[in-house]
Short mmCIF file of C-alpha atoms in Angstrom, two decimals:
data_model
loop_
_atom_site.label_atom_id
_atom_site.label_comp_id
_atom_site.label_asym_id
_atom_site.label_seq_id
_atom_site.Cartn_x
_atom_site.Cartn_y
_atom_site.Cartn_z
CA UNK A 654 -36.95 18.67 -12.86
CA UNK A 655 -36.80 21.37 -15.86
CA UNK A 656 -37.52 24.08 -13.68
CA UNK A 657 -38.59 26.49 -16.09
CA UNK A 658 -38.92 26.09 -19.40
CA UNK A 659 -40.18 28.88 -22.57
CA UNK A 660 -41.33 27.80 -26.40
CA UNK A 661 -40.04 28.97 -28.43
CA UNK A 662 -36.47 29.64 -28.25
CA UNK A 663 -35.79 32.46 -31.14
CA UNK A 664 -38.62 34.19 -33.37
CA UNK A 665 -39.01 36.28 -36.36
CA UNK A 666 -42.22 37.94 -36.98
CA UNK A 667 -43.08 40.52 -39.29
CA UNK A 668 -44.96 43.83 -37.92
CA UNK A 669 -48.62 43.21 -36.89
CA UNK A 670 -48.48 39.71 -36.91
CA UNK A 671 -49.18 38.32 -33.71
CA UNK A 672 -47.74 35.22 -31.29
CA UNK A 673 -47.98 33.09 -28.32
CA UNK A 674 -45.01 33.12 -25.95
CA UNK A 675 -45.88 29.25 -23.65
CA UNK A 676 -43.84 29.06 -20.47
CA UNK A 677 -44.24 26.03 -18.02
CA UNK A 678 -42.88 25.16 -14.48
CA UNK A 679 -42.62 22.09 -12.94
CA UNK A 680 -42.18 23.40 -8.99
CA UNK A 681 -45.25 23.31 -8.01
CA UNK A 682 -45.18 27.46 -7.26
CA UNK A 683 -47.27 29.82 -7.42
CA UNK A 684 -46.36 32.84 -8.83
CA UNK A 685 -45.09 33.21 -12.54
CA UNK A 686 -43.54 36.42 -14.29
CA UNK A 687 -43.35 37.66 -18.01
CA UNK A 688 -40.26 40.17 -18.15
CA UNK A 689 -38.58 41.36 -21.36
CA UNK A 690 -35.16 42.49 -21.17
CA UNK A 691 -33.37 45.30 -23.38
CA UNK A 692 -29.79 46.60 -23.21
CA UNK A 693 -28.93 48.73 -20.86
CA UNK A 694 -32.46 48.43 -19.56
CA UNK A 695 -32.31 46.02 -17.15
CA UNK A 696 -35.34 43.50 -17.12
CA UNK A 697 -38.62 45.16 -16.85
CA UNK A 698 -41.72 43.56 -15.72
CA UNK A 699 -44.39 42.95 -18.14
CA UNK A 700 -47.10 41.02 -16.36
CA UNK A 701 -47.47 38.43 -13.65
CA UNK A 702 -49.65 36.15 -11.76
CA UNK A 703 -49.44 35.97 -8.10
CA UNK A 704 -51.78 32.49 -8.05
CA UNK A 705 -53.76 30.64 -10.67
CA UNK A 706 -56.42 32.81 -11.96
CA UNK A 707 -55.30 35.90 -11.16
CA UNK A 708 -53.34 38.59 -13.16
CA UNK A 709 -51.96 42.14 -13.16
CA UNK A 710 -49.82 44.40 -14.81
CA UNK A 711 -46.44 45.19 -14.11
CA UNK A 712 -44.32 48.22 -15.86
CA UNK A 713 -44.58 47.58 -19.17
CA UNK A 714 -48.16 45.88 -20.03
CA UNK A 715 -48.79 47.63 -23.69
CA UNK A 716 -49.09 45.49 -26.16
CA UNK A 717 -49.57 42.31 -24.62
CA UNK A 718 -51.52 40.00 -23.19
CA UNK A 719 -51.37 37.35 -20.73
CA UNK A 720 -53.07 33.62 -19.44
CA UNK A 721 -52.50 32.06 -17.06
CA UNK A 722 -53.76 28.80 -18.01
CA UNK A 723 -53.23 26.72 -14.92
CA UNK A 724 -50.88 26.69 -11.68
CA UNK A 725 -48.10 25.10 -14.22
CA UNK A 726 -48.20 27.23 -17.58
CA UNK A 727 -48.67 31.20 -18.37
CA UNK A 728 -48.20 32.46 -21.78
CA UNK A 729 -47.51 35.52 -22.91
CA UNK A 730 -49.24 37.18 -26.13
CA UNK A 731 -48.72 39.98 -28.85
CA UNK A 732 -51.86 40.70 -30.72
CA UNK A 733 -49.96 42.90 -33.24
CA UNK A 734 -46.34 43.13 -33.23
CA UNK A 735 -44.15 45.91 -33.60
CA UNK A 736 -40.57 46.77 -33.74
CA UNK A 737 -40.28 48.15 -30.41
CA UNK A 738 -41.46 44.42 -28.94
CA UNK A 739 -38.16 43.39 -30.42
CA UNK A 740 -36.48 42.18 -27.16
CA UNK A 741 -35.49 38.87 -24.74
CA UNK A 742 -38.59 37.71 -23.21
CA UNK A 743 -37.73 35.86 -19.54
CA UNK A 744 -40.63 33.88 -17.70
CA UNK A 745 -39.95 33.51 -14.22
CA UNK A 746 -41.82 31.63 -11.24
CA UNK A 747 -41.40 31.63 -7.33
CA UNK A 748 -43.46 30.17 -4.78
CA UNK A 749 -45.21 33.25 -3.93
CA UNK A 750 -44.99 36.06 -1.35
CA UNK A 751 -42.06 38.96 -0.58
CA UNK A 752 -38.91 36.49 0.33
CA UNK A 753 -39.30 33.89 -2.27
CA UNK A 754 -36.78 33.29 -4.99
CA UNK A 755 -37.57 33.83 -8.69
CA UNK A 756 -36.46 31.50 -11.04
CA UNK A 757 -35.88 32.35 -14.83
CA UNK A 758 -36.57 30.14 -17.86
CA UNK A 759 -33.86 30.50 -20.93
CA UNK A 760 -36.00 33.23 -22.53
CA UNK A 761 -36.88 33.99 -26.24
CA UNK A 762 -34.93 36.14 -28.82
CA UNK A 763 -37.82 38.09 -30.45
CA UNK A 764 -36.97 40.05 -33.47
CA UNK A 765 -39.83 42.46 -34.93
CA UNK A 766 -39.27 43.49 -37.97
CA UNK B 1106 -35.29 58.69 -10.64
CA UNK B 1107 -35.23 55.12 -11.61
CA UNK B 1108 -36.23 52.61 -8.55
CA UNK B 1109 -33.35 51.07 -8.17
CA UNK B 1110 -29.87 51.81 -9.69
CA UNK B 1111 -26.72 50.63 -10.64
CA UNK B 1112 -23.73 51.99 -12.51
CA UNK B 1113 -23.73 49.78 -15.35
CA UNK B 1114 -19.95 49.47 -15.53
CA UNK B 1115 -18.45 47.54 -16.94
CA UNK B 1116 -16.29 47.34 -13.40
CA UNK B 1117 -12.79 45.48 -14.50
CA UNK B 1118 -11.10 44.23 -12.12
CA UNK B 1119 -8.00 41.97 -12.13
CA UNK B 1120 -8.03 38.18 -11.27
CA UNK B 1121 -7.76 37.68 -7.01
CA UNK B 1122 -9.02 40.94 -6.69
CA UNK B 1123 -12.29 42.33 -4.22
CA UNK B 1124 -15.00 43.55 -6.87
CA UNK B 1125 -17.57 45.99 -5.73
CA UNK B 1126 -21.02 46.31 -6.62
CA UNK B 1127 -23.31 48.75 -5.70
CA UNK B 1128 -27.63 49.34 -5.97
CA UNK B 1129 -29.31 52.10 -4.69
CA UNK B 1130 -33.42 52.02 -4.40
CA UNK B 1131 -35.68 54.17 -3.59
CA UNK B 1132 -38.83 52.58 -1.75
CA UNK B 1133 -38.07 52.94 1.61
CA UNK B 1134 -40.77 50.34 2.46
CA UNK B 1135 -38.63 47.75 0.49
CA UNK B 1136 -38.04 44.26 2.25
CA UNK B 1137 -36.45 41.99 0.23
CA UNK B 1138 -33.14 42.12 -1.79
CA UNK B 1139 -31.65 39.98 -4.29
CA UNK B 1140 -28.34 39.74 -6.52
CA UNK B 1141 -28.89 37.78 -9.60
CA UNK B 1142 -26.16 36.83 -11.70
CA UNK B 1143 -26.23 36.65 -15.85
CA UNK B 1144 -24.12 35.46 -18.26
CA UNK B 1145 -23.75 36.57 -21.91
CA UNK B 1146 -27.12 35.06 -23.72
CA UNK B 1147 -28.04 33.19 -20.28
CA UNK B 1148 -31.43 34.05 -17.67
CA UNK B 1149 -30.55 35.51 -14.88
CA UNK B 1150 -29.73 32.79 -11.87
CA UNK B 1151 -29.97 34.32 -7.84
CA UNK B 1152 -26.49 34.37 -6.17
CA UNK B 1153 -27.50 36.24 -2.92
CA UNK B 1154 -30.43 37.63 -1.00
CA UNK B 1155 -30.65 39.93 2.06
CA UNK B 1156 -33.22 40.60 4.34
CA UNK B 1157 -31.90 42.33 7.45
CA UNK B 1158 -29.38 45.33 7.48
CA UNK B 1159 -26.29 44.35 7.72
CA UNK B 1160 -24.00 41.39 6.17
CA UNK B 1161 -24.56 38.34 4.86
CA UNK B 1162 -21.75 35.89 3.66
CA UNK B 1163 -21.75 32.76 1.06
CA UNK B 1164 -18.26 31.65 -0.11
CA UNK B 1165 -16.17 34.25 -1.84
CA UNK B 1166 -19.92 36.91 -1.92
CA UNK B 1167 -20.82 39.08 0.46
CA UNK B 1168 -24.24 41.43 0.66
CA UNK B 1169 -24.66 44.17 2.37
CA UNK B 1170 -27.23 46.19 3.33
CA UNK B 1171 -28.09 49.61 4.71
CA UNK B 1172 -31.96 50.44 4.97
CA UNK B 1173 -31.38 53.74 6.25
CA UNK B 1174 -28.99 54.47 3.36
CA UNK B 1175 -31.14 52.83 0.96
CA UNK B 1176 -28.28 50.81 -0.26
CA UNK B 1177 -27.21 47.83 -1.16
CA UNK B 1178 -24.09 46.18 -2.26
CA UNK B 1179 -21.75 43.10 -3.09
CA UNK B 1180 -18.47 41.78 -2.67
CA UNK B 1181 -16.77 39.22 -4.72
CA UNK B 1182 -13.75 38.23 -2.96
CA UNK B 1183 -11.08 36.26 -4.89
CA UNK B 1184 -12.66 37.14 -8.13
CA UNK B 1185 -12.13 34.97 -11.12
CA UNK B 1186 -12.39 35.28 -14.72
CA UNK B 1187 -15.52 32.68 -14.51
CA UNK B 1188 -17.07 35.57 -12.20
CA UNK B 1189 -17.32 37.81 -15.55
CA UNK B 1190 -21.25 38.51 -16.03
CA UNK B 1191 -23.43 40.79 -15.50
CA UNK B 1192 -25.32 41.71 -12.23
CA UNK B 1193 -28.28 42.55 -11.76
CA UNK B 1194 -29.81 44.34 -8.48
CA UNK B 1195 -32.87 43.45 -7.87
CA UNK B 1196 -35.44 44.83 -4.94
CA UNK B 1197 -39.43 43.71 -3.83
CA UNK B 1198 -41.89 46.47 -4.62
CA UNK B 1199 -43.67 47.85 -1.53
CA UNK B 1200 -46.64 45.86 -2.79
CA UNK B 1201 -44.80 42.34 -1.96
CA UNK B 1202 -43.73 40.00 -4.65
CA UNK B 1203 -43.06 42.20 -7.60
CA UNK B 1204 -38.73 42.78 -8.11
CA UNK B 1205 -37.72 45.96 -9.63
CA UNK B 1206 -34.34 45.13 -11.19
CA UNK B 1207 -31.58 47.59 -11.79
CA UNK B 1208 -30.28 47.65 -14.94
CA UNK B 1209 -27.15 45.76 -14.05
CA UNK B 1210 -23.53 46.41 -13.45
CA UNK B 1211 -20.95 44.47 -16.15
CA UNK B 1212 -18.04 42.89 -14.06
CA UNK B 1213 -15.20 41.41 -16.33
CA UNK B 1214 -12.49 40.43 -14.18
CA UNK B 1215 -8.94 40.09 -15.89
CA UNK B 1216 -6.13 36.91 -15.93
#
C-alpha cells in the first residue's frame, strides 16, 4: 500500500497563476484533509471532506478550493496565487469519525513568488 | 487564546534522559487526543493517542491526560538522539473529526 500519496512534490509559481494540488489514498477511508503548514504555526486546516461528496471549510479556506473527486482522491486548488500561499501543503485521510487516526502524505513545498 | 498550545521549545535534553512535553486546549468538550511526531522535511506520523484521563503507555512514551485540567502531556523515557523531531499536539474539535494541532514543541536530545 502507498498510503497517501500528493503530486507534486515541490512547485514554483509566479503570483496569480493558479494550480492543482492531487492527493490519493489507497485505504479505503473516508475522510481526507488539506492542511498547510508554516513555521512556528503549527499545521492549520484548510479544508476537508468527511465522506465522498461532501466538503467544508476548516481555519484557513481563503484562497482555495477543493474536490473531492471520489472516495480515493481530493485535490486541492489555488485560483490565483499569492505570496502568502507560500507554505507545505499536507493531505491527510482517516477512516472517519472522532477516534480515528489521520494519516499524512509527504506534502508539497509551494513557493509563491 | 490559541486552541491548543505548546511551548515550542526547542526542549534539549541529554541522551537517557525523561523529556517532557506539554499541550494545553481549550474546548472542554474535546474527546480525542493525539501526539504526532515530525521530522525535519517529513509529514507528521501519530506516536500516541489518548482517550480517557489518565495514562497510557507504549514503549519508552507515555500520555497523559487531565480533562479537568485541560491538559495533556508526554513522556519520552530513555530518550535518544533518533527521538530529535518535532511534536506536534494535536486535539478533535467539539464538532468530531476535525484536529486542531498545536504548533509543536522542538525536542533535540543530546549524545
Amino acid at each position: 500500500n502507498a498510503g497517501v500519496t500528493q503530486t507534486p512534490k515541490f512547485q514554483v509559481l509566479k503570483t496569480g497563476q493558479s494550480m492543482t494540488l492531487q492527493c490519493a489514498q489507497d485505504m479505503n477511508h473516508n475522510s481526507m484533509y488539506w492542511y498547510r503548514q508554516d513555521p512556528g504555526m503549527g499545521l492549520r486546516l484548510i479544508y476537508y471532506s468527511a465522506s465522498e461528496g461532501t466538503t467544508d471549510k476548516g481555519e484557513v479556506p481563503n484562497g482555495y478550493n477543493v474536490s473531492r473527486l471520489n472516495k480515493r482522491e481530493f485535490s486541492l486548488r489555488l485560483e490565483s496565487a499569492a505570496p502568502s500561499q507560500t507554505s507545505v501543503y499536507f493531505c491527510a485521510s482517516s477512516e472517519g469519525g472522532g477516534r480515528d487516526t489521520q494519516y499524512f502524505g509527504p506534502g508539497t513545498r509551494l513557493t509563491v513568488l | 487564546q490559541k486552541e491548543v498550545e505548546q511551548n515550542s521549545g526547542p526542549l534539549s535534553v541529554p541522551e537517557g534522559a525523561i523529556a517532557s512535553l506539554n499541550c494545553t486546549y481549550s474546548d472542554r468538550g474535546s474527546q480525542s487526543f493525539f501526539w504526532y511526531r515530525q521530522y525535519s522535511g517529513k509529514s507528521p506520523e501519530l506516536i500516541m493517542s489518548i482517550y480517557s484521563n489518565g495514562d497510557k503507555e507504549d514503549g519508552r512514551f507515555t500520555a497523559q491526560l487531565n480533562k479537568a485540567s485541560q491538559y495533556v502531556s508526554l513522556l519520552i523515557r530513555d530518550s535518544q538522539p533518533s527521538d530529535s523531531a518535532t511534536y506536534l499536539c494535536a486535539v478533535t474539535s467539539y464538532q468530531g473529526g476535525k484536529l486542531i494541532f498545536g504548533q509543536g514543541t522542538e525536542l533535540s536530545v543530546k549524545p
